[in-house]
Amino acid sequence: MNANYALPRWADLVLLPAVCLLVALLAAAGVVAMVGQDPVEVISVLVQGAFGSQRGISYTLYYATTFIFTGLAVAVAFHGGLFNIGGEGQAILGGLGTGLMALWLSHALPAWMMLPLMVLSGALFGAAWAAVPAYLQAYRGSHVVITTIMFNFIASSLLVYLLVNHLRPAGSMSVESAAFAASAKLPGMHEALAAIGIEWDASPLNMSLILALLASAGVYLFLWRTRAGYRLRAVGSSQSAAEYAGINVRHQIVIAMAISGALAGMVGMNEIAGVNGKLLLEFVSGAGFTGIAVALMGRNHPVGIIFASVLFGALFQGGAEVAFEVSGFSREMVVMLQGFIVLFSGAMVYVIAPMLAWVLSKFVKSGVQHG
């Protein structure tokens, strides 16, 4: 089998992720059967829990919203030739910016002014946090993978320090800020749908889903429909060729990471403004790292990232239902299923892709000969 076969663009974006997902599910089903569970029952309960009711769909999309932001963050950095492991820390700092803006001005401003300011503040905090590792790589040679990992721990510690020592209300035992005023609360999706006459069950799903979809469209337009996006992708493809063409590689590294951090920083709009209404610990809960798997599964394309985010949202929501409904099936086994998907959409994709390309080439040749 020739490993030099190349997949068509449509197959790379659609067929390859679907095949990787199918292989991952088959592998997970085998493990589930080995431990004495019925794979068909487990998958049926998972799908029913994620998509079988209004509430299930809402929770799936609620989780997916956060993953869209972090997946886009990883993808933009990747197109600039960078592996951003710091989505977790950038989301924490973005949430901090969102929360500080709400604590500062939500009692004085109406919602139509407050909410855009919270989005902007979260994006700026996330961008600034990501720009530091970017500068260190571009101008000092410090690898962005190492520095972003360290910045995750710094961001987490900074949030703990500020909440415990400065933002927690006096006399409160809970490590969280005071509640925001009503103007800083992002409307729930059920409230927005009720306004147009559609009844929908109450859930954490909120209007940040629309913001995530707009961010996806913006990333697509930026990367593939602007000169700035072309320059960024050129640097990601070959820094030496881009530099020869007159592109400032150092600037593009900083720009790619700043945009990446801004996207991750918008997570706070979903978790803080949309659900909790206050700044608290652990609101990111690993979403920055899940974003890496989402970007890999979505082939670093906004459309693919949306579908991959829905898939991981379904695994989170449906997995909780499986752990509750199926006797003897633990939450850790759901994590195993997620691990298989990460494995087959990440490392194993380089094994599956040449095989799939070979099969497609044989199929095309057979069609031509019969034609």
mmCIF file of N, CA and C in Angstrom, residues 53-156:
data_model
loop_
_atom_site.group_PDB
_atom_site.id
_atom_site.type_symbol
_atom_site.label_atom_id
_atom_site.label_comp_id
_atom_site.label_asym_id
_atom_site.label_seq_id
_atom_site.Cartn_x
_atom_site.Cartn_y
_atom_site.Cartn_z
ATOM 1 N N SER A 53 -34.407 14.060 24.332
ATOM 2 C CA SER A 53 -35.355 14.972 24.962
ATOM 3 C C SER A 53 -34.860 16.402 24.799
ATOM 4 N N GLN A 54 -35.752 17.354 25.027
ATOM 5 C CA GLN A 54 -35.346 18.753 24.956
ATOM 6 C C GLN A 54 -34.239 19.049 25.961
ATOM 7 N N ARG A 55 -34.368 18.512 27.142
ATOM 8 C CA ARG A 55 -33.368 18.759 28.180
ATOM 9 C C ARG A 55 -32.021 18.140 27.803
ATOM 10 N N GLY A 56 -32.056 16.926 27.255
ATOM 11 C CA GLY A 56 -30.825 16.279 26.828
ATOM 12 C C GLY A 56 -30.128 17.051 25.723
ATOM 13 N N ILE A 57 -30.895 17.499 24.734
ATOM 14 C CA ILE A 57 -30.330 18.295 23.644
ATOM 15 C C ILE A 57 -29.735 19.590 24.182
ATOM 16 N N SER A 58 -30.438 20.215 25.119
ATOM 17 C CA SER A 58 -29.971 21.480 25.673
ATOM 18 C C SER A 58 -28.639 21.311 26.394
ATOM 19 N N TYR A 59 -28.539 20.276 27.209
ATOM 20 C CA TYR A 59 -27.273 20.042 27.920
ATOM 21 C C TYR A 59 -26.148 19.697 26.946
ATOM 22 N N THR A 60 -26.459 18.920 25.922
ATOM 23 C CA THR A 60 -25.446 18.592 24.908
ATOM 24 C C THR A 60 -24.916 19.855 24.245
ATOM 25 N N LEU A 61 -25.815 20.756 23.861
ATOM 26 C CA LEU A 61 -25.404 21.995 23.206
ATOM 27 C C LEU A 61 -24.722 22.951 24.184
ATOM 28 N N TYR A 62 -25.119 22.886 25.442
ATOM 29 C CA TYR A 62 -24.455 23.705 26.466
ATOM 30 C C TYR A 62 -22.983 23.318 26.587
ATOM 31 N N TYR A 63 -22.711 22.016 26.689
ATOM 32 C CA TYR A 63 -21.321 21.563 26.733
ATOM 33 C C TYR A 63 -20.607 21.894 25.421
ATOM 34 N N ALA A 64 -21.311 21.691 24.296
ATOM 35 C CA ALA A 64 -20.697 21.932 22.988
ATOM 36 C C ALA A 64 -20.282 23.384 22.815
ATOM 37 N N THR A 65 -21.036 24.312 23.393
ATOM 38 C CA THR A 65 -20.710 25.732 23.259
ATOM 39 C C THR A 65 -19.313 26.037 23.778
ATOM 40 N N THR A 66 -19.006 25.533 24.964
ATOM 41 C CA THR A 66 -17.671 25.737 25.529
ATOM 42 C C THR A 66 -16.609 25.089 24.662
ATOM 43 N N PHE A 67 -16.895 23.898 24.156
ATOM 44 C CA PHE A 67 -15.903 23.184 23.344
ATOM 45 C C PHE A 67 -15.669 23.861 21.993
ATOM 46 N N ILE A 68 -16.687 24.532 21.466
ATOM 47 C CA ILE A 68 -16.486 25.279 20.219
ATOM 48 C C ILE A 68 -15.446 26.372 20.433
ATOM 49 N N PHE A 69 -15.582 27.123 21.535
ATOM 50 C CA PHE A 69 -14.621 28.193 21.806
ATOM 51 C C PHE A 69 -13.202 27.649 21.943
ATOM 52 N N THR A 70 -13.024 26.610 22.746
ATOM 53 C CA THR A 70 -11.676 26.096 22.968
ATOM 54 C C THR A 70 -11.144 25.354 21.736
ATOM 55 N N GLY A 71 -12.024 24.697 20.993
ATOM 56 C CA GLY A 71 -11.593 24.045 19.755
ATOM 57 C C GLY A 71 -11.128 25.048 18.710
ATOM 58 N N LEU A 72 -11.867 26.139 18.566
ATOM 59 C CA LEU A 72 -11.447 27.195 17.634
ATOM 60 C C LEU A 72 -10.114 27.794 18.061
ATOM 61 N N ALA A 73 -9.919 27.945 19.371
ATOM 62 C CA ALA A 73 -8.660 28.500 19.871
ATOM 63 C C ALA A 73 -7.479 27.635 19.451
ATOM 64 N N VAL A 74 -7.619 26.327 19.616
ATOM 65 C CA VAL A 74 -6.549 25.406 19.222
ATOM 66 C C VAL A 74 -6.336 25.458 17.709
ATOM 67 N N ALA A 75 -7.428 25.524 16.940
ATOM 68 C CA ALA A 75 -7.333 25.483 15.484
ATOM 69 C C ALA A 75 -6.623 26.709 14.919
ATOM 70 N N VAL A 76 -6.944 27.893 15.424
ATOM 71 C CA VAL A 76 -6.308 29.110 14.906
ATOM 72 C C VAL A 76 -4.801 29.060 15.155
ATOM 73 N N ALA A 77 -4.410 28.661 16.358
ATOM 74 C CA ALA A 77 -2.982 28.546 16.660
ATOM 75 C C ALA A 77 -2.328 27.505 15.758
ATOM 76 N N PHE A 78 -3.019 26.392 15.531
ATOM 77 C CA PHE A 78 -2.468 25.342 14.684
ATOM 78 C C PHE A 78 -2.225 25.840 13.265
ATOM 79 N N HIS A 79 -3.174 26.605 12.726
ATOM 80 C CA HIS A 79 -2.993 27.142 11.374
ATOM 81 C C HIS A 79 -1.830 28.123 11.307
ATOM 82 N N GLY A 80 -1.437 28.679 12.457
ATOM 83 C CA GLY A 80 -0.253 29.526 12.507
ATOM 84 C C GLY A 80 1.012 28.763 12.817
ATOM 85 N N GLY A 81 0.920 27.416 12.830
ATOM 86 C CA GLY A 81 2.089 26.592 13.092
ATOM 87 C C GLY A 81 2.405 26.421 14.561
ATOM 88 N N LEU A 82 1.421 26.651 15.444
ATOM 89 C CA LEU A 82 1.644 26.611 16.887
ATOM 90 C C LEU A 82 0.700 25.607 17.535
ATOM 91 N N PHE A 83 1.174 24.953 18.583
ATOM 92 C CA PHE A 83 0.350 24.007 19.333
ATOM 93 C C PHE A 83 0.028 24.640 20.683
ATOM 94 N N ASN A 84 -1.144 25.222 20.774
ATOM 95 C CA ASN A 84 -1.549 25.953 21.968
ATOM 96 C C ASN A 84 -2.136 24.992 22.998
ATOM 97 N N ILE A 85 -1.340 24.665 24.013
ATOM 98 C CA ILE A 85 -1.813 23.806 25.097
ATOM 99 C C ILE A 85 -2.442 24.649 26.204
ATOM 100 N N GLY A 86 -2.418 25.961 26.053
ATOM 101 C CA GLY A 86 -2.804 26.853 27.132
ATOM 102 C C GLY A 86 -4.238 27.312 27.111
ATOM 103 N N GLY A 87 -5.122 26.626 26.372
ATOM 104 C CA GLY A 87 -6.522 27.038 26.325
ATOM 105 C C GLY A 87 -7.167 27.068 27.692
ATOM 106 N N GLU A 88 -6.757 26.161 28.561
ATOM 107 C CA GLU A 88 -7.317 26.116 29.911
ATOM 108 C C GLU A 88 -7.035 27.417 30.663
ATOM 109 N N GLY A 89 -5.762 27.818 30.664
ATOM 110 C CA GLY A 89 -5.394 29.049 31.359
ATOM 111 C C GLY A 89 -5.979 30.286 30.709
ATOM 112 N N GLN A 90 -6.030 30.309 29.384
ATOM 113 C CA GLN A 90 -6.592 31.457 28.681
ATOM 114 C C GLN A 90 -8.091 31.575 28.933
ATOM 115 N N ALA A 91 -8.787 30.437 29.045
ATOM 116 C CA ALA A 91 -10.210 30.467 29.390
ATOM 117 C C ALA A 91 -10.410 30.971 30.816
ATOM 118 N N ILE A 92 -9.515 30.577 31.738
ATOM 119 C CA ILE A 92 -9.606 31.051 33.121
ATOM 120 C C ILE A 92 -9.424 32.562 33.179
ATOM 121 N N LEU A 93 -8.385 33.062 32.483
ATOM 122 C CA LEU A 93 -8.152 34.516 32.496
ATOM 123 C C LEU A 93 -9.271 35.262 31.783
ATOM 124 N N GLY A 94 -9.793 34.679 30.699
ATOM 125 C CA GLY A 94 -10.923 35.303 30.025
ATOM 126 C C GLY A 94 -12.140 35.382 30.927
ATOM 127 N N GLY A 95 -12.398 34.298 31.666
ATOM 128 C CA GLY A 95 -13.495 34.322 32.621
ATOM 129 C C GLY A 95 -13.269 35.339 33.722
ATOM 130 N N LEU A 96 -12.008 35.484 34.138
ATOM 131 C CA LEU A 96 -11.680 36.494 35.142
ATOM 132 C C LEU A 96 -11.986 37.891 34.603
ATOM 133 N N GLY A 97 -11.608 38.150 33.359
ATOM 134 C CA GLY A 97 -11.909 39.445 32.753
ATOM 135 C C GLY A 97 -13.399 39.693 32.639
ATOM 136 N N THR A 98 -14.131 38.656 32.229
ATOM 137 C CA THR A 98 -15.590 38.758 32.139
ATOM 138 C C THR A 98 -16.197 39.060 33.504
ATOM 139 N N GLY A 99 -15.726 38.327 34.531
ATOM 140 C CA GLY A 99 -16.269 38.518 35.867
ATOM 141 C C GLY A 99 -15.935 39.870 36.466
ATOM 142 N N LEU A 100 -14.700 40.332 36.269
ATOM 143 C CA LEU A 100 -14.311 41.632 36.814
ATOM 144 C C LEU A 100 -15.121 42.767 36.186
ATOM 145 N N MET A 101 -15.358 42.667 34.886
ATOM 146 C CA MET A 101 -16.159 43.682 34.216
ATOM 147 C C MET A 101 -17.591 43.690 34.775
ATOM 148 N N ALA A 102 -18.129 42.494 35.011
ATOM 149 C CA ALA A 102 -19.488 42.406 35.559
ATOM 150 C C ALA A 102 -19.549 42.958 36.984
ATOM 151 N N LEU A 103 -18.560 42.616 37.817
ATOM 152 C CA LEU A 103 -18.543 43.115 39.189
ATOM 153 C C LEU A 103 -18.378 44.627 39.240
ATOM 154 N N TRP A 104 -17.668 45.154 38.272
ATOM 155 C CA TRP A 104 -17.368 46.589 38.259
ATOM 156 C C TRP A 104 -18.550 47.424 37.778
ATOM 157 N N LEU A 105 -19.207 46.971 36.692
ATOM 158 C CA LEU A 105 -20.161 47.854 36.026
ATOM 159 C C LEU A 105 -21.595 47.334 35.923
ATOM 160 N N SER A 106 -21.840 46.086 36.306
ATOM 161 C CA SER A 106 -23.172 45.536 36.048
ATOM 162 C C SER A 106 -24.274 46.249 36.841
ATOM 163 N N HIS A 107 -23.944 46.872 37.971
ATOM 164 C CA HIS A 107 -24.950 47.593 38.745
ATOM 165 C C HIS A 107 -25.282 48.962 38.140
ATOM 166 N N ALA A 108 -24.453 49.400 37.179
ATOM 167 C CA ALA A 108 -24.629 50.744 36.636
ATOM 168 C C ALA A 108 -25.065 50.771 35.175
ATOM 169 N N LEU A 109 -24.842 49.659 34.444
ATOM 170 C CA LEU A 109 -25.105 49.656 33.003
ATOM 171 C C LEU A 109 -26.252 48.713 32.648
ATOM 172 N N PRO A 110 -27.003 49.040 31.598
ATOM 173 C CA PRO A 110 -28.036 48.117 31.118
ATOM 174 C C PRO A 110 -27.405 46.937 30.379
ATOM 175 N N ALA A 111 -28.194 45.899 30.171
ATOM 176 C CA ALA A 111 -27.681 44.665 29.579
ATOM 177 C C ALA A 111 -27.125 44.884 28.184
ATOM 178 N N TRP A 112 -27.751 45.768 27.386
ATOM 179 C CA TRP A 112 -27.300 45.939 26.009
ATOM 180 C C TRP A 112 -25.911 46.574 25.932
ATOM 181 N N MET A 113 -25.479 47.223 26.989
ATOM 182 C CA MET A 113 -24.109 47.727 27.057
ATOM 183 C C MET A 113 -23.198 46.772 27.830
ATOM 184 N N MET A 114 -23.744 46.153 28.858
ATOM 185 C CA MET A 114 -22.942 45.326 29.752
ATOM 186 C C MET A 114 -22.435 44.062 29.068
ATOM 187 N N LEU A 115 -23.300 43.370 28.387
ATOM 188 C CA LEU A 115 -22.926 42.084 27.805
ATOM 189 C C LEU A 115 -21.832 42.204 26.739
ATOM 190 N N PRO A 116 -21.906 43.166 25.796
ATOM 191 C CA PRO A 116 -20.779 43.324 24.858
ATOM 192 C C PRO A 116 -19.469 43.670 25.554
ATOM 193 N N LEU A 117 -19.537 44.474 26.617
ATOM 194 C CA LEU A 117 -18.320 44.800 27.361
ATOM 195 C C LEU A 117 -17.734 43.557 28.023
ATOM 196 N N MET A 118 -18.578 42.663 28.492
ATOM 197 C CA MET A 118 -18.095 41.419 29.098
ATOM 198 C C MET A 118 -17.434 40.522 28.053
ATOM 199 N N VAL A 119 -18.016 40.444 26.861
ATOM 200 C CA VAL A 119 -17.399 39.670 25.779
ATOM 201 C C VAL A 119 -16.025 40.244 25.441
ATOM 202 N N LEU A 120 -15.976 41.567 25.283
ATOM 203 C CA LEU A 120 -14.718 42.225 24.925
ATOM 204 C C LEU A 120 -13.669 42.042 26.017
ATOM 205 N N SER A 121 -14.078 42.191 27.263
ATOM 206 C CA SER A 121 -13.137 42.049 28.365
ATOM 207 C C SER A 121 -12.585 40.632 28.446
ATOM 208 N N GLY A 122 -13.452 39.638 28.313
ATOM 209 C CA GLY A 122 -12.989 38.251 28.338
ATOM 210 C C GLY A 122 -12.032 37.949 27.207
ATOM 211 N N ALA A 123 -12.348 38.442 25.997
ATOM 212 C CA ALA A 123 -11.468 38.213 24.852
ATOM 213 C C ALA A 123 -10.121 38.900 25.048
ATOM 214 N N LEU A 124 -10.114 40.117 25.579
ATOM 215 C CA LEU A 124 -8.860 40.843 25.783
ATOM 216 C C LEU A 124 -7.991 40.176 26.850
ATOM 217 N N PHE A 125 -8.596 39.737 27.932
ATOM 218 C CA PHE A 125 -7.826 39.046 28.975
ATOM 219 C C PHE A 125 -7.225 37.750 28.431
ATOM 220 N N GLY A 126 -8.020 36.983 27.679
ATOM 221 C CA GLY A 126 -7.507 35.747 27.097
ATOM 222 C C GLY A 126 -6.408 36.005 26.084
ATOM 223 N N ALA A 127 -6.596 37.046 25.259
ATOM 224 C CA ALA A 127 -5.584 37.381 24.255
ATOM 225 C C ALA A 127 -4.285 37.828 24.909
ATOM 226 N N ALA A 128 -4.392 38.653 25.934
ATOM 227 C CA ALA A 128 -3.193 39.135 26.624
ATOM 228 C C ALA A 128 -2.443 37.980 27.283
ATOM 229 N N TRP A 129 -3.174 37.030 27.868
ATOM 230 C CA TRP A 129 -2.531 35.895 28.525
ATOM 231 C C TRP A 129 -1.814 35.002 27.508
ATOM 232 N N ALA A 130 -2.399 34.860 26.322
ATOM 233 C CA ALA A 130 -1.775 34.038 25.276
ATOM 234 C C ALA A 130 -0.632 34.770 24.587
ATOM 235 N N ALA A 131 -0.669 36.093 24.572
ATOM 236 C CA ALA A 131 0.361 36.864 23.869
ATOM 237 C C ALA A 131 1.724 36.768 24.544
ATOM 238 N N VAL A 132 1.730 36.518 25.852
ATOM 239 C CA VAL A 132 3.021 36.435 26.558
ATOM 240 C C VAL A 132 3.825 35.216 26.094
ATOM 241 N N PRO A 133 3.264 33.993 26.111
ATOM 242 C CA PRO A 133 4.013 32.861 25.546
ATOM 243 C C PRO A 133 4.358 33.053 24.070
ATOM 244 N N ALA A 134 3.450 33.705 23.336
ATOM 245 C CA ALA A 134 3.730 33.957 21.924
ATOM 246 C C ALA A 134 4.961 34.850 21.760
ATOM 247 N N TYR A 135 5.025 35.902 22.553
ATOM 248 C CA TYR A 135 6.197 36.796 22.500
ATOM 249 C C TYR A 135 7.466 36.041 22.882
ATOM 250 N N LEU A 136 7.369 35.203 23.907
ATOM 251 C CA LEU A 136 8.541 34.461 24.355
ATOM 252 C C LEU A 136 9.050 33.504 23.270
ATOM 253 N N GLN A 137 8.123 32.910 22.508
ATOM 254 C CA GLN A 137 8.571 32.038 21.413
ATOM 255 C C GLN A 137 9.103 32.853 20.249
ATOM 256 N N ALA A 138 8.385 33.908 19.879
ATOM 257 C CA ALA A 138 8.768 34.670 18.688
ATOM 258 C C ALA A 138 10.088 35.414 18.871
ATOM 259 N N TYR A 139 10.321 35.960 20.058
ATOM 260 C CA TYR A 139 11.470 36.844 20.262
ATOM 261 C C TYR A 139 12.532 36.291 21.208
ATOM 262 N N ARG A 140 12.212 35.219 21.955
ATOM 263 C CA ARG A 140 13.193 34.674 22.893
ATOM 264 C C ARG A 140 13.443 33.179 22.691
ATOM 265 N N GLY A 141 12.696 32.556 21.812
ATOM 266 C CA GLY A 141 12.937 31.153 21.499
ATOM 267 C C GLY A 141 12.373 30.154 22.489
ATOM 268 N N SER A 142 11.583 30.591 23.463
ATOM 269 C CA SER A 142 10.958 29.666 24.415
ATOM 270 C C SER A 142 9.787 28.958 23.741
ATOM 271 N N HIS A 143 9.774 27.638 23.793
ATOM 272 C CA HIS A 143 8.749 26.899 23.053
ATOM 273 C C HIS A 143 7.371 27.139 23.655
ATOM 274 N N VAL A 144 6.400 27.393 22.775
ATOM 275 C CA VAL A 144 5.062 27.780 23.219
ATOM 276 C C VAL A 144 4.355 26.652 23.965
ATOM 277 N N VAL A 145 4.677 25.408 23.656
ATOM 278 C CA VAL A 145 4.048 24.292 24.369
ATOM 279 C C VAL A 145 4.425 24.322 25.850
ATOM 280 N N ILE A 146 5.693 24.529 26.126
ATOM 281 C CA ILE A 146 6.165 24.544 27.507
ATOM 282 C C ILE A 146 5.588 25.745 28.260
ATOM 283 N N THR A 147 5.656 26.919 27.665
ATOM 284 C CA THR A 147 5.221 28.129 28.365
ATOM 285 C C THR A 147 3.710 28.143 28.580
ATOM 286 N N THR A 148 2.936 27.653 27.611
ATOM 287 C CA THR A 148 1.475 27.654 27.806
ATOM 288 C C THR A 148 1.061 26.657 28.882
ATOM 289 N N ILE A 149 1.752 25.530 28.978
ATOM 290 C CA ILE A 149 1.459 24.586 30.066
ATOM 291 C C ILE A 149 1.702 25.253 31.415
ATOM 292 N N MET A 150 2.832 25.937 31.542
ATOM 293 C CA MET A 150 3.127 26.616 32.810
ATOM 294 C C MET A 150 2.109 27.711 33.101
ATOM 295 N N PHE A 151 1.685 28.409 32.056
ATOM 296 C CA PHE A 151 0.719 29.503 32.250
ATOM 297 C C PHE A 151 -0.644 28.984 32.694
ATOM 298 N N ASN A 152 -0.970 27.724 32.375
ATOM 299 C CA ASN A 152 -2.215 27.146 32.884
ATOM 300 C C ASN A 152 -2.217 27.121 34.407
ATOM 301 N N PHE A 153 -1.103 26.683 34.987
ATOM 302 C CA PHE A 153 -1.014 26.601 36.447
ATOM 303 C C PHE A 153 -0.999 27.997 37.072
ATOM 304 N N ILE A 154 -0.320 28.917 36.414
ATOM 305 C CA ILE A 154 -0.278 30.281 36.941
ATOM 306 C C ILE A 154 -1.670 30.898 36.930
ATOM 307 N N ALA A 155 -2.414 30.692 35.841
ATOM 308 C CA ALA A 155 -3.771 31.245 35.742
ATOM 309 C C ALA A 155 -4.672 30.676 36.827
ATOM 310 N N SER A 156 -4.593 29.373 37.049
ATOM 311 C CA SER A 156 -5.413 28.740 38.076
ATOM 312 C C SER A 156 -5.081 29.286 39.464
#
